[in-house]
Coordinates of C-alpha atoms and ligand atoms in Angstrom, one line a residue:
X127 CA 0.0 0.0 0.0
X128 CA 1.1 3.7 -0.9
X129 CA 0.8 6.2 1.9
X130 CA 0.7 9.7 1.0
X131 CA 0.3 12.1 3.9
X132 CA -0.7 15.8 2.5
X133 CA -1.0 18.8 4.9
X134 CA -4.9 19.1 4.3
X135 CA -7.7 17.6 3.0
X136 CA -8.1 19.8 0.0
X137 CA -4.3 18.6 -1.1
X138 CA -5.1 15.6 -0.6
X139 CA -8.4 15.6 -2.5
X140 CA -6.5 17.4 -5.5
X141 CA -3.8 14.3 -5.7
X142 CA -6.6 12.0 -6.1
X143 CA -8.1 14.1 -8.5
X144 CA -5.5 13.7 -10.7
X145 CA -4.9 10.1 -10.3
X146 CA -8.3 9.8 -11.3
X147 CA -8.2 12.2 -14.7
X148 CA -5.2 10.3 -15.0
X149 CA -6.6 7.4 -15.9
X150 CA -9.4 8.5 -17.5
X151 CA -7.1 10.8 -20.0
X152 CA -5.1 7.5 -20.3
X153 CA -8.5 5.6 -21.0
X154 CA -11.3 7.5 -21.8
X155 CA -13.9 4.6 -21.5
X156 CA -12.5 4.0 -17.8
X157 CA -14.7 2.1 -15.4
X158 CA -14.6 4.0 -11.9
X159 CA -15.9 2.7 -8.7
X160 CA -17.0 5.8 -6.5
X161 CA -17.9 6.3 -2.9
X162 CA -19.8 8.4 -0.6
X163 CA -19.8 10.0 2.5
X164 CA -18.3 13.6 3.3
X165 CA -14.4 12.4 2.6
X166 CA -14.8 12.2 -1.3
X167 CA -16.7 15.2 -1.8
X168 CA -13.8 17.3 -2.4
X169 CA -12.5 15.3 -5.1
X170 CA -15.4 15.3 -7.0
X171 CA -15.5 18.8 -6.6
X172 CA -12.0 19.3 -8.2
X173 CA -13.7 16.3 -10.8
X174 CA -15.9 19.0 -11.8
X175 CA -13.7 21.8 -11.7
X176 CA -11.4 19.5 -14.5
X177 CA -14.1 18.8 -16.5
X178 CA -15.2 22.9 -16.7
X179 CA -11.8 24.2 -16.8
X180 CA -9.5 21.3 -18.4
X181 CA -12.5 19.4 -20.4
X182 CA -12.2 16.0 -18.4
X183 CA -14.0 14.3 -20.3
X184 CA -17.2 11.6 -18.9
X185 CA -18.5 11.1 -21.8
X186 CA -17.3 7.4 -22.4
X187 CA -16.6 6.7 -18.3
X188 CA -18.6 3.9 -16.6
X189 CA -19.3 4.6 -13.1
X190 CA -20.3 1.9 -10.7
X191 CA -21.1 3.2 -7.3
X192 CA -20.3 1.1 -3.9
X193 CA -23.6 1.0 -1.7
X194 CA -26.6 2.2 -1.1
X195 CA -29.6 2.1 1.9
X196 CA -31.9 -0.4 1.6
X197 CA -35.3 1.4 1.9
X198 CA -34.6 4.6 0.6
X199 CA -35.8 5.5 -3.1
X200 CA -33.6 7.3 -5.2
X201 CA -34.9 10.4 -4.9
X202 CA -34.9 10.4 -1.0
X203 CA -32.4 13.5 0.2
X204 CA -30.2 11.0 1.9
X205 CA -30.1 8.0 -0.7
X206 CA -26.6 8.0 -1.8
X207 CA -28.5 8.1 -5.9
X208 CA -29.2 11.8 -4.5
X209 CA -25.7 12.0 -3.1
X210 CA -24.0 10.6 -6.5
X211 CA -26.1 13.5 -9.1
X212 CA -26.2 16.3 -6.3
X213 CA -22.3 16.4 -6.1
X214 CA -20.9 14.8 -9.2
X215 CA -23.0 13.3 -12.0
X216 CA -25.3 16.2 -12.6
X217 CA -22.0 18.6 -13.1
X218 CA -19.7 16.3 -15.5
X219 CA -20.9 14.9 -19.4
X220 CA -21.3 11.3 -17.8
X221 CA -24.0 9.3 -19.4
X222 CA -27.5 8.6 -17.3
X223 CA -27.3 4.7 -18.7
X224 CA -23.3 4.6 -17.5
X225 CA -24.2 5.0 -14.0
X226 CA -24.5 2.4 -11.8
X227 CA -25.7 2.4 -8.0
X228 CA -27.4 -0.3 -6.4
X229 CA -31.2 -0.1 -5.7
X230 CA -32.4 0.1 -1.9
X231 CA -35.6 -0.4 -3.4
X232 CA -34.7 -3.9 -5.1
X233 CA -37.9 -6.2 -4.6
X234 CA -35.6 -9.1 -4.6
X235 CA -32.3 -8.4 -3.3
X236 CA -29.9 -11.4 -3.7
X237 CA -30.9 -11.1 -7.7
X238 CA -30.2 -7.3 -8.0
X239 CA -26.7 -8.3 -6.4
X240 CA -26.3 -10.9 -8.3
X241 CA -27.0 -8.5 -11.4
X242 CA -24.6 -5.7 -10.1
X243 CA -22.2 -8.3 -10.0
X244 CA -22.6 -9.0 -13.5
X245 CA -23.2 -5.6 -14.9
X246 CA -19.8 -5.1 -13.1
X247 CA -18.2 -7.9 -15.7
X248 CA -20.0 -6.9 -18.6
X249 CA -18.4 -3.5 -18.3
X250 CA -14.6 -4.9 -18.5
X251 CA -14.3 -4.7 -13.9
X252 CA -13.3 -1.5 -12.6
X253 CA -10.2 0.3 -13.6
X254 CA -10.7 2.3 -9.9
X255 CA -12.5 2.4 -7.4
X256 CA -12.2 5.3 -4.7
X257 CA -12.8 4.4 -1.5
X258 CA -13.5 6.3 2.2
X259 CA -13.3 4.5 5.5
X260 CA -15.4 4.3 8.7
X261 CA -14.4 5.1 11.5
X262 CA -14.6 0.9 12.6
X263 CA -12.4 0.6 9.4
X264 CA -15.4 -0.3 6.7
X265 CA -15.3 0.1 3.1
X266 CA -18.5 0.8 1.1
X267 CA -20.4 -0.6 3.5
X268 CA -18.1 -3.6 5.1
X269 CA -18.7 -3.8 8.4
X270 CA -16.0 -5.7 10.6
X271 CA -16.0 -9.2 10.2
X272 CA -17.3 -8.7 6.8
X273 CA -15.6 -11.8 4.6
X274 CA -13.0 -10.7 2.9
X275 CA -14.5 -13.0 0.3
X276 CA -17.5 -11.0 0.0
X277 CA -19.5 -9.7 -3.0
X278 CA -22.5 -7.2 -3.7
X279 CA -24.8 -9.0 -1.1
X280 CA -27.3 -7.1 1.8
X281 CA -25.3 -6.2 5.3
X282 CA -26.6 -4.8 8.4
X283 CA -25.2 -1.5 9.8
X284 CA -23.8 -1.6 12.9
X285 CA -24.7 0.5 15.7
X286 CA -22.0 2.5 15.5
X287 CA -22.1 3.3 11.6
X288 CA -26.0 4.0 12.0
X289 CA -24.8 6.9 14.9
X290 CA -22.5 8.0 12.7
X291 CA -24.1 8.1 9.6
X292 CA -26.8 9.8 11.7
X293 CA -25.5 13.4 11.1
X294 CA -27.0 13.4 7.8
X295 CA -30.4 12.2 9.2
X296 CA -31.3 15.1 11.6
X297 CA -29.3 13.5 14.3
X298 CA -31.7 11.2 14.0
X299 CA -30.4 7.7 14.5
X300 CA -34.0 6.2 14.3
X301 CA -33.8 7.6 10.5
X302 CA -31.2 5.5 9.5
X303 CA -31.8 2.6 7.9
X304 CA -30.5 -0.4 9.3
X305 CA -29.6 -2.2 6.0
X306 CA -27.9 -1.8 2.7
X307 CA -26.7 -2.8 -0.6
X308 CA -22.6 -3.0 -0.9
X309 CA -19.9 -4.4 -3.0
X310 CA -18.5 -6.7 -1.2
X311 CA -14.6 -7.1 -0.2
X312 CA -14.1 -9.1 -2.9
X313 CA -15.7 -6.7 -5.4
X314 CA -13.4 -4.2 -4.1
X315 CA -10.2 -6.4 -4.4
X316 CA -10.7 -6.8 -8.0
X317 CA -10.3 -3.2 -9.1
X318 CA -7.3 -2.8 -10.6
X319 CA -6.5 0.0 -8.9
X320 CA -7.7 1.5 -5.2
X321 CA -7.6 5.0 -4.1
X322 CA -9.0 5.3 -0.4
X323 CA -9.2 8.7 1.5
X324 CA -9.2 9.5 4.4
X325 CA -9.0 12.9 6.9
X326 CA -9.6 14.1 9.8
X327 CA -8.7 12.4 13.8
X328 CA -11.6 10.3 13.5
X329 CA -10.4 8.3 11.2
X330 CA -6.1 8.2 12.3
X331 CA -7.2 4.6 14.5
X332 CA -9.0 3.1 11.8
X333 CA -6.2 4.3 9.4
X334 CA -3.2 3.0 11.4
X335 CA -4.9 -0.4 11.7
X336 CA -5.5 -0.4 8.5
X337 CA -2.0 0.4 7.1
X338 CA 0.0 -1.5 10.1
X339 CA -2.2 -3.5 11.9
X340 CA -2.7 -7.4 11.2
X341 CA -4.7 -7.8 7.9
X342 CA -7.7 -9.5 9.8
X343 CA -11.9 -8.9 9.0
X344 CA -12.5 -7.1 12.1
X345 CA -10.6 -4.1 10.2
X346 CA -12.0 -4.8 6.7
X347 CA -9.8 -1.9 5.2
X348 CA -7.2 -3.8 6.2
X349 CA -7.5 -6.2 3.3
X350 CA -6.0 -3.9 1.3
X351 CA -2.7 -4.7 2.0
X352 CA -2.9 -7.4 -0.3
X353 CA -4.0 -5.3 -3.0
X354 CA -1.2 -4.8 -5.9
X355 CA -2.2 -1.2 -6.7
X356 CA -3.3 0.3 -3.2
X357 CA -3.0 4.1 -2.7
X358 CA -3.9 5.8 0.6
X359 CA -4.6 9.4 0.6
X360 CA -4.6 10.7 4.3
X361 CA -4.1 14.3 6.1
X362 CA -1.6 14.9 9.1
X363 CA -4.5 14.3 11.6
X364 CA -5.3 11.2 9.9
X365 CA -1.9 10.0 9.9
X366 CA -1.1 10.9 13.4
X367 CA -1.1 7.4 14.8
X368 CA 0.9 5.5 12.5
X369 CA 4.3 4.4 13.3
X370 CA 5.9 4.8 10.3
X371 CA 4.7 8.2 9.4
X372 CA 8.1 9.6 8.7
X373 CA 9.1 6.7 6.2
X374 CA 6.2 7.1 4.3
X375 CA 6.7 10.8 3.7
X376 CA 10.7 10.2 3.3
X377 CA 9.2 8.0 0.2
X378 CA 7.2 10.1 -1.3
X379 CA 9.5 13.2 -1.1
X380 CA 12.0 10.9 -2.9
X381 CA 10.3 9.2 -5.0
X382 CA 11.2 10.4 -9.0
X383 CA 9.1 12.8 -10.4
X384 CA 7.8 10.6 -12.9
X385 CA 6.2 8.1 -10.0
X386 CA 4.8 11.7 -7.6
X387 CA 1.0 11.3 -7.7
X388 CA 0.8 8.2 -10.2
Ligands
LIG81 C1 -20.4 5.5 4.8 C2 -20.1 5.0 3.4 C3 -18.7 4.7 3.2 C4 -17.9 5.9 3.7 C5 -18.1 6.1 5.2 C6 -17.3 7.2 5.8 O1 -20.6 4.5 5.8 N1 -20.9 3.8 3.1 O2 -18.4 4.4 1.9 O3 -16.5 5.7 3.4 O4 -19.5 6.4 5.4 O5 -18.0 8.4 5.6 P1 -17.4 9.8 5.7 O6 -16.5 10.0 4.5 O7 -18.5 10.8 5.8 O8 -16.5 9.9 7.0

């Protein structure tokens, strides 16, 4: 895995940014895996700002999204369909019939899964998937213990993503759902390439296991260890509680220009 510690989330956000355009001026019919929560939301602002100012073009990307509530239609304010067009899709050239995000309101789960799965071959896999963590250390919506095996499949929230998802749901926690649709670990593995983010405190545990700790399913993030073509984009405060904080900066500040940010 790649650690690269920037002084802020906004630098951050811009490295991944161009990772991302990147790839997609590399191959234009890329197949992006995308996240949500408040941690990517700066990268697809500077998504948008590329596509305005630099013409990124989204006109031939594929876009499969990692998870969404079971329960809530896609028009609901806090479905993460809303989430997706409010701060990416309805800025860029993507295509309505490229986008892919699972359906909360699925009448039968395991076959909509089943069908993500596919869709998810059909397209060629994903060139990248961006990823955020929780603060227990899931990705998409992996809780601990999540098999590292896993595909697209129905999980239950626990109790401590429902309080902190909660924020978004009037402080509600009794407006969260309890269930969702996510990629699984597996699905995640086979990207060719991961980008995860990750800033603020919060998150410095969950990264540190992550990065350091023993790859086990109680810290599903963790998996990615084993990737081949990890990349972790963290701030100071998210980095402050690993113990090799200093190497991983003394690589990156030597690594040849050619390699900064690829
Ligand atoms: C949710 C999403 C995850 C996201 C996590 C962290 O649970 N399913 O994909 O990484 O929240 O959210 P935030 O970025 O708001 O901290």
């Amino acid at each position: 895995m790649e650690i690269i510690i920037k002084k802020d989330a906004l630098s951050g956000s811009y490295s991944a940014a161009r990772v991302v355009a990147r790839l997609i001026h590399e191959k234009p019919d890329a197949v992006l895996g995308l996240a949500t929560g408040s941690t990517p939301l700066m990268l697809y602002k500077e998504l948008i700002r590329l596509h305005n100012e630099e013409a990124l073009d989204f006109s031939r990307v594929t876009t499969f999204n990692l998870d969404e509530y079971v329960g809530l239609p896609a028009d609901h304010e806090q479905s993460y369909h809303r989430f997706m067009w409010d701060n990416l899709f309805s800025q860029i050239n993507i295509k309505l019939e490229n986008v892919h995000i699972p359906d909360g309101m699925a009448s039968d789960i395991p076959a909509f899964c089943a069908s993500y799965e596919q869709a998810i071959i059909d397209a060629g896999g994903i060139d990248l998937q961006v990823l955020g963590i929780g603060s227990d250390g899931h990705v998409g919506f992996n809780e601990p213990t999540s098999s590292f095996a896993s595909r697209t499949r129905i999980k239950t929230l626990t109790r401590q993503t429902v309080a902190d998802n909660a924020r978004f749901f009037d402080g509600d926690e009794s407006k969260v759902p309890h269930h969702c649709i996510t990629m699984g670990i597996g699905t995640i593995m086979d990207a060719r390439m991961n980008i995860l983010l990750a800033f603020g405190q919060n998150k410095a545990g969950a990264v540190a296991a992550t990065v350091e700790g023993p790859t086990a399913s109680i810290m599903p993030a963790s998996i990615l260890q084993y990737h081949p073509a990890a990349k972790m984009f963290i701030d100071e405060a998210a980095a402050s509680d690993l113990k090799l904080g200093d190497y991983y900066r003394w690589v990156y500040d030597n690594k040849p220009d050619w390699q900064k940010d690829a």
